[in-house]
Amino acid sequence: MSHAPPTPSPSGAPANGAQALWHSLAAHGVTTVFGYPGGAIMPVYDALTLFPDIRHILARHEQGAIHAAEGWARATGRLGVCLATSGPGATNLVTGLADALMDSVPLLAITGNVPRSLMGTDAFQEADITGITLPVTKHNYVVQDAADLPGILAEAIRIARSGRPGPVLVDIPKDVQLAPFAGAVTPPHPLPPAPTPDPARVEAAAELLRGAARPVLMLGGGAQGAAAEVTALARAWGLPTITTLMGLGAFPASDPLWLGMPGMHGSVAANRAISEADLIVGLGLRFDDRVTGRVSGFAPHARIVHVDLDAAEIGKIVPTHLPIRGDAGQVARLLAGRAGAGDPPRRPDWEARLAEWRTRGGHPDHWGAAQAVRQVVSRLGPNDILSTDVGQHQMLAAQLARFQKPRRWLTSGGLGTMGFGFPAAIGAALAEPEVTCMVVAGDGGFQMTAQELATLTKYGIRNVKICVVNNSYLGMVRQWQELFHERRYSEVYLGDSNPDFLKLADAYGLPGWRADNAADLEEAISAWLAHDGSALLEVVVPNEHGVFPMVPAGAALSEMLETDPRSPVAGGPA
Ligand SMILES: Cc1ncc(C[n+]2csc(CCOP(=O)(O)OP(=O)(O)O)c2C)c(N)n1
Ligand SMILES: [Mg+2]
């Protein structure tokens, strides 16, 4: 049986639910969607042929599609959109939804489902995707009536984008996609304004700042959209500033006030500063356990001012002296305005201690993963994007890259999703075709989504530069086994079975370079970056290197191991 081609109504208005979906997305400014078709979403894909202005990127796995949508959203701050069919297509989105929820990424996921008459019968490719994704979405819907579709989409997009952003899933049964549609598209809902910060609390925070001898500013992912304001705040009050893994780039790394990243693999300066501070002002962060270390030992001398849009985050982990519910940028502007005119206050004793801590920590002075990652990321320009996968290479990149601007650092922070880095870079590369999007991935994680090499080829994407740091191991797990399981290396060796990464790239039409020492790497990086198009660089490194500094799980930040106990270390900041 063949289907007639989709026909819009003579007025150009949507004729069925599927067409209403695309009309609505277009009306909301959606230009690019990432997806993968299947039986239960065929009417939507059929209707797509009527919308030449919407670009659909066919991934090779739904996880690739959703991480690409995340990369798009993380780099631009705009909504990412992905599509999948019912059952296995929809369940393949689950990891990406959880990832986006943890890292507050505005995302819309559209899934097809079996016709309503079959729902609940274990029909072919039926999955209760709203049930499955309830805990990993900000909200989700099953559309029961095509007439509701535009209103649901407008609401879903508002929820995804407003307040603390997050993923929203809209599940559309096949019969609803096919149902005649007679209504109109709902225009975008205005985003509700952020809650007005309580002026008395802002004044109280300014008072704490005036009295602080050892203040620290901590910025999280919520500050990515407020880089100018938080930078002005830090400079107005002369605040030593720490950016979490999610906050990297919200404050320029070149500023002498920057102390680096806190937490498990944070800098000595950041972790010591937190441990000795008498005041911490935290903006747009959630005091994740990887940031705090043992909570009872976190910032034992500090009063904590916590600014967040999400009231549920305030006081959730660390006792908060002064909670302020509000937008990071707005509160930063108000607080900066309360600093005295003229030069920021100086705190010579505190500055001297910070200066000493900055000289501590560091990486081995010989060839290894740290040196390799340093060589690679030091080639990034101020506007370039760096996307990482998860593991040792990720922490090294976070320690060693120097971001001057927000939204140039894409990493799976909260969920720690291996397989994230490469497809996220594809999404960013499509959003910003003029910008180099570098991926630093491990030999393990790259293989979780390496099939997306085909997506680069299919769409002629020229600005993704993939670096696989090949240590032949699931390095981060190996490091924990080494330190905490008496070197019982259990199921972490990949070296006997890794592919030839250059041949793998070649199979998809991408050129590749390989290096296994510093001098060759320098040349290989130049050729890899100079190549006019996407390309792969494999860096072969010895496997015995660990990532330090390190706060062992369960330890306080002040108990950090500053350097690898077994390796000589070069001086200089971590
Ligand atoms: C999907 C997923 N599975 C398992 C893990 C646990 N895990 C964290 S880091 C890591 C090792 C990563 O190895 P590789 O990609 O080679 O990076 P390396 O640490 O060697 O730099 C593993 C298995 C994870 N984070 N995500
Ligand atoms: Mg590895």
Coordinates of C-alpha atoms and ligand atoms in Angstrom, one line a residue:
M1 CA 0.0 0.0 0.0
S2 CA 1.5 3.3 -0.9
H3 CA 0.6 6.6 0.8
A4 CA -0.4 9.7 -1.1
P5 CA 2.1 12.5 -0.8
P6 CA 1.3 14.8 2.2
T7 CA -0.8 17.8 1.1
P8 CA -1.2 21.0 3.0
S9 CA -4.6 22.5 3.0
P10 CA -5.1 25.0 0.2
S11 CA -4.6 27.9 2.6
G12 CA -1.2 26.6 3.5
A13 CA -2.4 25.9 7.0
P14 CA -1.5 22.5 8.6
A15 CA -3.8 19.8 7.4
N16 CA -3.0 17.2 10.1
G17 CA -1.3 16.8 13.4
A18 CA 2.1 16.1 11.9
Q19 CA 2.0 19.2 9.8
A20 CA 0.8 21.2 12.8
L21 CA 4.0 20.0 14.6
W22 CA 6.3 21.4 11.9
H23 CA 4.3 24.6 11.5
S24 CA 4.6 25.1 15.3
L25 CA 8.3 24.4 15.4
A26 CA 8.9 26.9 12.5
A27 CA 6.7 29.5 14.3
H28 CA 9.0 29.0 17.4
G29 CA 12.1 29.8 15.3
V30 CA 13.3 26.2 15.1
T31 CA 15.6 25.8 12.1
T32 CA 17.5 22.6 12.8
V33 CA 16.4 19.3 14.3
F34 CA 18.3 16.1 15.0
G35 CA 16.6 12.8 14.6
Y36 CA 16.0 9.3 13.4
P37 CA 12.8 8.0 11.8
G38 CA 10.8 4.9 12.4
G39 CA 7.3 3.5 12.1
A40 CA 5.5 5.4 14.8
I41 CA 6.8 8.8 13.6
M42 CA 6.4 8.3 9.9
P43 CA 3.6 10.9 9.4
V44 CA 5.9 13.5 11.0
Y45 CA 8.7 12.6 8.6
D46 CA 6.3 12.6 5.7
A47 CA 5.1 16.1 6.6
L48 CA 8.8 17.2 7.0
T49 CA 9.0 17.0 3.2
L50 CA 6.7 20.1 3.0
F51 CA 9.1 22.2 5.1
P52 CA 12.3 22.8 3.1
D53 CA 13.3 25.6 5.5
I54 CA 13.7 23.2 8.4
R55 CA 17.0 21.3 8.4
H56 CA 16.8 17.8 9.7
I57 CA 20.1 16.1 10.6
L58 CA 19.9 12.4 10.4
A59 CA 22.2 10.9 13.1
R60 CA 23.3 7.3 13.2
H61 CA 21.8 6.6 16.7
E62 CA 19.2 8.5 18.7
Q63 CA 21.8 9.1 21.4
G64 CA 23.9 10.9 18.8
A65 CA 20.9 13.0 17.8
I66 CA 20.1 14.1 21.3
H67 CA 23.7 14.9 22.3
A68 CA 24.0 16.9 19.1
A69 CA 20.8 18.8 20.0
E70 CA 22.4 19.4 23.5
G71 CA 25.6 20.6 21.9
W72 CA 23.6 23.0 19.7
A73 CA 21.8 24.3 22.8
R74 CA 24.8 24.5 25.1
A75 CA 26.9 26.5 22.5
T76 CA 24.1 28.9 21.6
G77 CA 21.9 29.0 24.7
R78 CA 18.9 28.3 22.3
L79 CA 16.5 25.4 22.3
G80 CA 17.8 22.1 21.0
V81 CA 15.3 19.8 19.3
C82 CA 15.5 16.1 18.6
L83 CA 13.1 13.5 17.2
A84 CA 12.7 9.7 17.6
T85 CA 10.3 7.0 16.9
S86 CA 8.5 5.0 19.6
G87 CA 9.9 2.1 21.6
P88 CA 13.7 1.7 21.1
G89 CA 14.0 5.1 19.3
A90 CA 12.5 6.8 22.3
T91 CA 14.4 4.8 24.9
N92 CA 17.6 5.6 23.1
L93 CA 17.0 9.3 24.1
V94 CA 16.8 8.5 27.8
T95 CA 20.6 9.1 28.5
G96 CA 20.5 12.4 26.7
L97 CA 17.4 13.6 28.5
A98 CA 19.0 12.8 31.9
D99 CA 22.2 14.5 30.7
A100 CA 20.2 17.6 29.7
L101 CA 18.3 17.7 33.0
M102 CA 21.4 17.4 35.1
D103 CA 23.2 20.2 33.2
S104 CA 20.1 22.5 32.7
V105 CA 20.1 22.3 28.9
P106 CA 17.0 23.6 27.1
L107 CA 15.8 20.7 25.0
L108 CA 12.6 19.6 23.2
A109 CA 12.4 15.9 22.4
I110 CA 9.5 14.7 20.1
T111 CA 8.7 11.1 20.0
G112 CA 6.2 9.1 18.0
N113 CA 4.1 6.5 19.7
V114 CA 1.7 3.7 18.7
P115 CA -1.8 4.8 17.9
R116 CA -3.9 5.5 21.0
S117 CA -6.0 2.5 20.5
L118 CA -3.0 0.2 20.9
M119 CA -1.4 2.1 23.9
G120 CA -1.2 -0.2 26.9
T121 CA -1.4 -3.4 24.8
D122 CA 2.4 -4.1 24.5
A123 CA 2.0 -3.2 20.8
F124 CA 5.0 -3.5 18.5
Q125 CA 7.6 -0.9 19.5
E126 CA 5.4 0.4 22.3
A127 CA 7.1 1.9 25.3
D128 CA 5.6 4.0 28.0
I129 CA 8.1 6.8 27.3
T130 CA 6.4 9.4 29.4
G131 CA 6.5 7.0 32.3
I132 CA 10.1 6.1 31.6
T133 CA 11.3 9.7 31.2
L134 CA 9.2 11.3 34.0
P135 CA 12.3 11.5 36.4
V136 CA 14.7 12.7 33.6
T137 CA 12.6 15.5 32.1
K138 CA 11.5 18.8 33.4
H139 CA 8.1 17.9 32.1
N140 CA 6.5 15.6 29.6
Y141 CA 3.3 15.1 27.6
V142 CA 1.3 12.6 25.6
V143 CA -0.7 14.5 23.0
Q144 CA -4.2 13.1 23.0
D145 CA -5.8 15.3 20.4
A146 CA -4.2 17.0 17.4
A147 CA -6.0 20.2 18.2
D148 CA -4.0 20.4 21.4
L149 CA -0.6 20.0 19.7
P150 CA 0.2 23.7 19.0
G151 CA -0.7 24.7 22.6
I152 CA 1.3 21.9 24.1
L153 CA 4.3 22.7 22.0
A154 CA 4.2 26.4 23.0
E155 CA 4.0 25.4 26.6
A156 CA 6.7 22.7 26.3
I157 CA 9.1 25.1 24.7
R158 CA 8.4 27.8 27.4
I159 CA 9.0 25.2 30.1
A160 CA 12.3 24.0 28.5
R161 CA 13.6 27.6 28.2
S162 CA 12.3 29.4 31.2
G163 CA 13.7 29.6 34.7
R164 CA 16.3 26.8 35.1
P165 CA 16.2 25.3 31.6
G166 CA 15.8 21.6 31.0
P167 CA 14.5 18.9 28.7
V168 CA 10.8 18.5 27.9
L169 CA 9.4 15.5 26.0
V170 CA 6.3 15.5 23.8
D171 CA 5.0 12.1 22.8
I172 CA 2.6 12.0 19.8
P173 CA 0.6 8.8 19.1
K174 CA 0.6 8.0 15.4
D175 CA -3.2 8.5 15.0
V176 CA -2.8 12.0 16.5
Q177 CA -0.1 12.8 13.9
L178 CA -2.6 11.7 11.2
A179 CA -5.7 13.3 12.6
P180 CA -7.1 16.2 10.6
F181 CA -6.1 19.5 12.0
A182 CA -8.3 22.6 11.7
G183 CA -6.8 24.9 14.3
A184 CA -4.1 27.6 14.2
V185 CA -0.5 27.5 15.4
T186 CA 0.0 28.9 18.8
P187 CA 2.5 31.8 18.9
P188 CA 5.5 31.4 21.3
H189 CA 4.6 32.0 24.9
P190 CA 6.6 34.9 26.4
L191 CA 9.1 33.7 28.9
P192 CA 8.1 34.6 32.5
P193 CA 10.5 37.2 34.1
A194 CA 12.9 35.8 36.6
P195 CA 11.8 36.3 40.2
T196 CA 12.9 39.7 41.5
P197 CA 15.7 39.2 44.0
D198 CA 14.8 40.4 47.5
P199 CA 16.4 43.8 47.9
A200 CA 17.0 43.3 51.6
R201 CA 18.9 40.1 50.9
V202 CA 21.0 41.7 48.2
E203 CA 21.9 44.5 50.7
A204 CA 22.7 41.8 53.3
A205 CA 25.0 40.1 50.8
A206 CA 26.7 43.5 50.1
E207 CA 27.2 43.9 53.8
L208 CA 28.8 40.5 54.1
L209 CA 31.1 41.4 51.2
R210 CA 32.1 44.6 52.9
G211 CA 33.1 42.8 56.0
A212 CA 34.8 39.8 54.4
A213 CA 38.6 39.3 54.8
R214 CA 38.8 36.2 52.7
P215 CA 35.9 36.2 50.2
V216 CA 35.5 33.9 47.2
L217 CA 33.1 34.0 44.3
M218 CA 32.0 30.7 42.9
L219 CA 30.3 30.5 39.5
G220 CA 28.5 27.5 38.0
G221 CA 26.7 26.7 34.8
G222 CA 24.0 29.2 35.6
A223 CA 26.5 32.0 35.1
Q224 CA 27.2 31.0 31.5
G225 CA 24.4 33.3 30.4
A226 CA 25.6 36.1 32.6
A227 CA 29.3 36.3 32.0
A228 CA 29.5 40.0 31.6
E229 CA 27.6 40.7 34.8
V230 CA 29.5 38.1 37.0
T231 CA 32.8 39.4 35.6
A232 CA 31.9 42.9 36.5
L233 CA 30.8 41.7 40.0
A234 CA 34.2 40.0 40.6
R235 CA 36.2 43.0 39.5
A236 CA 34.1 45.6 41.3
W237 CA 34.7 43.8 44.7
G238 CA 38.1 42.3 43.8
L239 CA 36.8 38.8 44.4
P240 CA 39.0 35.8 43.8
T241 CA 36.8 33.7 41.4
I242 CA 36.3 30.0 41.0
T243 CA 34.4 28.5 38.1
T244 CA 33.0 25.0 38.5
L245 CA 33.3 22.4 35.7
M246 CA 30.0 23.8 34.3
G247 CA 31.0 27.4 34.9
L248 CA 34.3 27.3 33.0
G249 CA 34.3 30.3 30.6
A250 CA 31.8 32.4 32.6
F251 CA 34.8 34.3 33.9
P252 CA 37.9 34.9 31.7
A253 CA 40.8 32.6 32.6
S254 CA 43.2 35.4 31.8
D255 CA 42.0 37.5 34.7
P256 CA 44.4 37.5 37.7
L257 CA 41.4 37.0 40.0
W258 CA 40.7 33.5 38.5
L259 CA 41.6 30.6 40.7
G260 CA 40.5 27.7 38.4
M261 CA 38.1 24.9 39.0
P262 CA 37.1 23.5 42.4
G263 CA 36.4 20.0 43.5
M264 CA 37.6 16.5 43.0
H265 CA 40.1 17.4 40.3
G266 CA 40.1 21.1 41.0
S267 CA 43.1 23.4 41.4
V268 CA 45.0 23.6 44.7
A269 CA 44.2 27.4 44.7
A270 CA 40.5 26.9 44.3
N271 CA 40.2 24.1 46.9
R272 CA 42.4 25.8 49.5
A273 CA 40.6 29.1 49.0
I274 CA 37.3 27.4 49.7
S275 CA 38.7 25.7 52.7
E276 CA 40.0 28.9 54.2
A277 CA 37.5 31.5 53.0
D278 CA 35.3 33.4 55.4
L279 CA 32.7 34.2 52.7
I280 CA 31.6 32.3 49.7
V281 CA 29.2 33.9 47.2
G282 CA 27.9 31.2 44.9
L283 CA 26.0 32.1 41.7
G284 CA 24.2 29.6 39.5
L285 CA 25.8 26.5 40.9
R286 CA 24.3 23.6 42.9
F287 CA 27.2 22.5 45.1
D288 CA 27.4 19.1 43.4
D289 CA 29.3 16.4 45.5
R290 CA 32.2 16.5 43.0
V291 CA 32.5 20.2 43.9
T292 CA 32.1 20.0 47.7
G293 CA 34.0 16.8 48.6
R294 CA 32.8 15.7 52.0
V295 CA 30.1 18.2 52.8
S296 CA 31.0 18.4 56.5
G297 CA 34.5 19.6 55.6
F298 CA 33.3 22.1 52.9
A299 CA 34.2 25.7 53.5
P300 CA 34.3 25.2 57.3
H301 CA 35.1 28.9 58.0
A302 CA 32.8 30.5 55.5
R303 CA 29.3 32.0 55.5
I304 CA 27.6 31.0 52.3
V305 CA 25.5 33.3 50.1
H306 CA 23.8 31.1 47.5
V307 CA 22.1 32.7 44.5
D308 CA 20.0 30.5 42.3
L309 CA 16.9 30.6 40.2
D310 CA 15.9 27.2 41.4
A311 CA 14.7 27.5 45.0
A312 CA 15.1 23.7 45.4
E313 CA 18.9 24.0 45.0
I314 CA 19.4 26.5 47.8
G315 CA 20.3 24.8 51.0
K316 CA 20.0 21.3 49.4
I317 CA 23.6 20.3 50.0
V318 CA 25.4 23.0 52.0
P319 CA 24.0 25.0 54.8
T320 CA 23.2 28.5 53.4
H321 CA 23.7 31.6 55.5
L322 CA 22.0 33.9 53.0
P323 CA 19.7 32.4 50.2
I324 CA 18.8 34.7 47.3
R325 CA 16.4 33.4 44.7
G326 CA 17.1 35.1 41.4
D327 CA 18.8 35.3 38.1
A328 CA 22.6 35.1 38.4
G329 CA 23.1 38.1 36.0
Q330 CA 20.5 40.2 37.7
V331 CA 21.8 39.6 41.2
A332 CA 25.4 40.1 40.0
R333 CA 24.5 43.5 38.6
L334 CA 22.8 44.6 41.8
L335 CA 25.7 43.4 43.9
A336 CA 28.3 45.0 41.6
G337 CA 26.4 48.3 41.9
R338 CA 26.8 48.2 45.7
A339 CA 30.6 48.1 45.5
G340 CA 32.2 51.4 46.4
A341 CA 33.4 53.6 43.6
G342 CA 37.1 53.6 42.7
D343 CA 39.5 50.7 43.0
P344 CA 38.3 47.4 44.4
P345 CA 39.3 46.6 48.0
R346 CA 42.7 44.9 48.4
R347 CA 43.3 42.1 51.0
P348 CA 47.0 41.7 51.1
D349 CA 47.1 38.7 53.4
W350 CA 44.5 36.8 51.5
E351 CA 46.1 37.7 48.2
A352 CA 49.5 36.4 49.4
R353 CA 48.1 33.1 50.5
L354 CA 46.2 32.7 47.1
A355 CA 49.4 33.5 45.3
E356 CA 51.3 30.7 47.1
W357 CA 48.6 28.2 46.5
R358 CA 48.6 29.0 42.8
T359 CA 52.2 27.7 42.6
R360 CA 51.1 24.3 43.9
G361 CA 49.8 21.2 42.1
G362 CA 50.7 20.5 38.5
H363 CA 51.3 17.7 36.2
P364 CA 54.3 15.5 35.4
D365 CA 57.0 17.2 33.5
H366 CA 57.3 14.3 31.0
W367 CA 55.3 12.9 28.1
G368 CA 51.9 11.7 29.1
A369 CA 48.2 12.5 28.8
A370 CA 48.5 15.8 30.7
Q371 CA 51.2 17.1 28.4
A372 CA 49.4 15.9 25.4
V373 CA 46.1 17.5 26.4
R374 CA 47.9 20.7 27.2
Q375 CA 49.5 20.8 23.8
V376 CA 46.2 20.2 22.1
V377 CA 44.0 22.6 24.0
S378 CA 46.6 25.4 24.0
R379 CA 45.9 25.7 20.3
L380 CA 42.3 26.8 20.9
G381 CA 41.4 30.3 19.9
P382 CA 39.2 32.5 22.1
N383 CA 36.1 31.8 20.0
D384 CA 36.7 28.1 19.5
I385 CA 34.6 25.5 21.1
L386 CA 36.0 22.6 23.1
S387 CA 33.8 19.6 23.7
T388 CA 34.9 16.6 25.8
D389 CA 33.9 13.2 26.6
V390 CA 34.1 11.8 30.1
G391 CA 37.2 10.5 31.9
Q392 CA 40.8 11.5 32.6
H393 CA 41.1 13.4 29.3
Q394 CA 38.0 15.4 30.3
M395 CA 39.4 16.4 33.7
L396 CA 42.8 17.3 32.1
A397 CA 41.1 19.4 29.5
A398 CA 39.0 21.2 32.2
Q399 CA 42.2 21.9 34.2
L400 CA 44.4 22.9 31.2
A401 CA 42.1 24.8 28.8
R402 CA 41.9 28.5 29.2
F403 CA 38.5 29.9 28.3
Q404 CA 37.9 33.6 27.8
K405 CA 34.3 33.4 26.8
P406 CA 31.1 31.6 28.0
R407 CA 29.5 28.7 26.1
R408 CA 32.8 27.6 24.5
W409 CA 33.1 24.6 26.8
L410 CA 30.8 21.7 26.3
T411 CA 31.0 18.8 28.8
S412 CA 28.7 16.3 30.4
G413 CA 29.0 17.6 34.0
G414 CA 26.2 16.2 36.1
L415 CA 25.6 12.8 34.4
G416 CA 29.2 12.2 33.2
T417 CA 28.0 10.6 30.0
M418 CA 30.6 8.8 28.0
G419 CA 29.8 9.2 24.3
F420 CA 28.6 12.8 24.8
G421 CA 31.6 14.7 23.5
F422 CA 31.7 13.9 19.8
P423 CA 28.0 14.3 18.9
A424 CA 27.8 17.4 21.1
A425 CA 30.5 18.9 18.9
I426 CA 28.6 18.1 15.8
G427 CA 25.6 20.0 17.1
A428 CA 27.7 23.0 18.0
A429 CA 29.5 22.8 14.6
L430 CA 26.2 23.0 12.8
A431 CA 25.1 26.0 15.0
E432 CA 28.4 27.8 14.4
P433 CA 29.8 26.7 11.1
E434 CA 32.6 29.3 11.2
V435 CA 33.9 28.1 14.6
T436 CA 36.4 25.3 15.1
C437 CA 34.7 22.7 17.4
M438 CA 37.4 20.6 19.0
V439 CA 36.6 17.3 20.6
V440 CA 38.9 15.7 23.2
A441 CA 37.7 12.2 23.8
G442 CA 39.1 9.0 25.3
D443 CA 39.6 5.8 23.4
G444 CA 36.7 4.3 25.4
G445 CA 34.1 7.0 25.2
F446 CA 34.8 7.9 21.6
Q447 CA 33.7 4.3 20.7
M448 CA 30.4 4.8 22.3
T449 CA 29.2 7.3 19.6
A450 CA 31.9 6.9 16.9
Q451 CA 29.2 6.0 14.4
E452 CA 28.4 9.7 14.2
L453 CA 31.5 10.0 11.9
A454 CA 28.9 9.3 9.3
T455 CA 27.0 12.4 10.2
L456 CA 30.0 14.5 9.6
T457 CA 30.4 13.0 6.1
K458 CA 26.7 13.1 5.2
Y459 CA 26.4 16.8 5.9
G460 CA 29.8 17.8 4.8
I461 CA 30.5 19.2 8.3
R462 CA 34.0 20.7 8.1
N463 CA 34.7 22.3 11.5
V464 CA 34.9 19.3 13.9
K465 CA 38.5 18.4 15.0
I466 CA 38.5 15.2 16.9
C467 CA 41.3 14.3 19.2
V468 CA 41.3 10.8 20.7
V469 CA 43.5 10.5 23.7
N470 CA 44.4 6.8 23.5
N471 CA 45.8 5.5 26.7
S472 CA 44.5 1.9 25.9
Y473 CA 42.4 2.0 29.1
L474 CA 39.2 3.2 30.7
G475 CA 41.7 5.5 32.3
M476 CA 39.6 7.1 35.0
V477 CA 38.3 3.8 36.2
R478 CA 41.8 2.4 36.1
Q479 CA 43.0 5.3 38.2
W480 CA 40.4 4.5 40.9
Q481 CA 41.3 0.9 40.8
E482 CA 44.9 1.9 41.2
L483 CA 44.4 4.2 44.1
F484 CA 41.5 2.6 46.0
H485 CA 41.4 -1.1 44.9
E486 CA 45.1 -1.9 45.3
R487 CA 45.7 -2.0 41.6
R488 CA 43.2 -4.8 40.9
Y489 CA 42.6 -3.8 37.3
S490 CA 39.2 -5.3 36.6
E491 CA 37.8 -5.0 33.0
V492 CA 39.4 -1.7 32.1
Y493 CA 41.9 -2.7 29.4
L494 CA 41.0 -1.8 25.9
G495 CA 44.4 -1.9 24.2
D496 CA 44.0 -5.4 22.9
S497 CA 40.9 -4.6 21.0
N498 CA 40.8 -0.9 20.2
P499 CA 40.3 -0.2 16.5
D500 CA 43.0 1.5 14.4
F501 CA 41.4 5.0 14.9
L502 CA 42.9 6.4 11.7
K503 CA 41.5 3.5 9.7
L504 CA 38.2 4.1 11.4
A505 CA 38.2 7.8 10.4
D506 CA 39.3 6.8 6.9
A507 CA 36.4 4.4 6.6
Y508 CA 34.2 7.5 6.9
G509 CA 36.3 9.6 4.6
L510 CA 38.1 11.6 7.3
P511 CA 41.9 12.1 7.3
G512 CA 43.8 11.4 10.4
W513 CA 47.1 12.0 12.2
R514 CA 48.8 10.0 14.9
A515 CA 51.5 11.0 17.4
D516 CA 53.1 9.4 20.4
N517 CA 55.6 12.0 21.6
A518 CA 55.6 15.7 22.2
A519 CA 57.6 16.7 19.1
D520 CA 55.5 14.7 16.7
L521 CA 52.4 15.8 18.4
E522 CA 53.2 19.5 17.7
E523 CA 53.5 18.8 14.0
A524 CA 50.5 16.5 13.9
I525 CA 48.3 19.2 15.6
S526 CA 49.4 21.7 13.0
A527 CA 48.5 19.4 10.1
W528 CA 45.2 18.3 11.8
L529 CA 44.1 21.9 12.4
A530 CA 45.3 23.2 9.1
H531 CA 43.4 20.5 7.2
D532 CA 40.4 22.2 5.5
G533 CA 37.7 20.0 6.9
S534 CA 36.9 17.8 9.9
A535 CA 39.7 15.4 10.9
L536 CA 40.9 13.1 13.6
L537 CA 44.0 13.2 15.7
E538 CA 45.0 10.1 17.7
V539 CA 47.4 10.8 20.6
V540 CA 49.0 7.6 21.9
V541 CA 49.9 8.2 25.6
P542 CA 51.3 5.9 28.3
N543 CA 48.6 4.6 30.6
E544 CA 50.1 4.9 34.0
H545 CA 49.3 8.6 34.5
G546 CA 46.7 9.7 36.9
V547 CA 44.8 13.0 37.1
F548 CA 45.9 15.2 40.0
P549 CA 45.2 17.2 42.1
M550 CA 42.6 14.8 43.4
V551 CA 40.2 14.8 46.4
P552 CA 39.5 11.2 47.1
A553 CA 35.8 10.3 47.4
G554 CA 34.7 11.0 50.9
A555 CA 37.5 13.3 51.7
A556 CA 37.3 17.0 52.4
L557 CA 38.7 19.5 49.8
S558 CA 41.4 20.4 52.3
E559 CA 42.6 16.7 52.2
M560 CA 43.3 16.8 48.5
L561 CA 46.3 15.0 47.0
E562 CA 48.0 18.0 45.3
T563 CA 50.2 15.9 43.0
D564 CA 50.6 12.3 41.9
P565 CA 52.3 10.7 44.8
R566 CA 54.4 8.6 42.4
S567 CA 55.5 11.1 39.8
P568 CA 57.9 14.1 39.8
V569 CA 55.8 17.1 39.0
A570 CA 56.6 20.3 37.1
G571 CA 55.9 23.5 39.0
G572 CA 53.2 25.9 38.1
P573 CA 49.5 26.1 38.5
A574 CA 47.4 23.0 37.9
Ligands
LIG1 C1 28.1 5.7 29.7 C2 29.1 5.6 30.8 N1 29.5 4.4 31.1 C3 30.4 4.3 32.1 C4 31.0 5.4 32.7 C5 32.0 5.2 33.8 N2 33.3 5.8 33.4 C6 33.7 7.0 33.7 S1 35.2 7.5 33.1 C7 35.3 6.0 32.4 C8 36.6 5.7 31.5 C9 36.6 6.4 30.3 O1 37.6 5.9 29.5 P1 38.1 6.7 28.2 O2 37.0 7.1 27.4 O3 39.2 5.9 27.5 O4 38.8 8.0 28.9 P2 40.1 8.1 29.8 O5 39.6 8.1 31.2 O6 40.9 6.9 29.5 O7 40.7 9.4 29.4 C10 34.3 5.2 32.6 C11 34.1 3.8 32.2 C12 30.5 6.6 32.3 N3 30.9 7.7 32.8 N4 29.6 6.7 31.3
MG2 MG 41.2 5.8 27.7

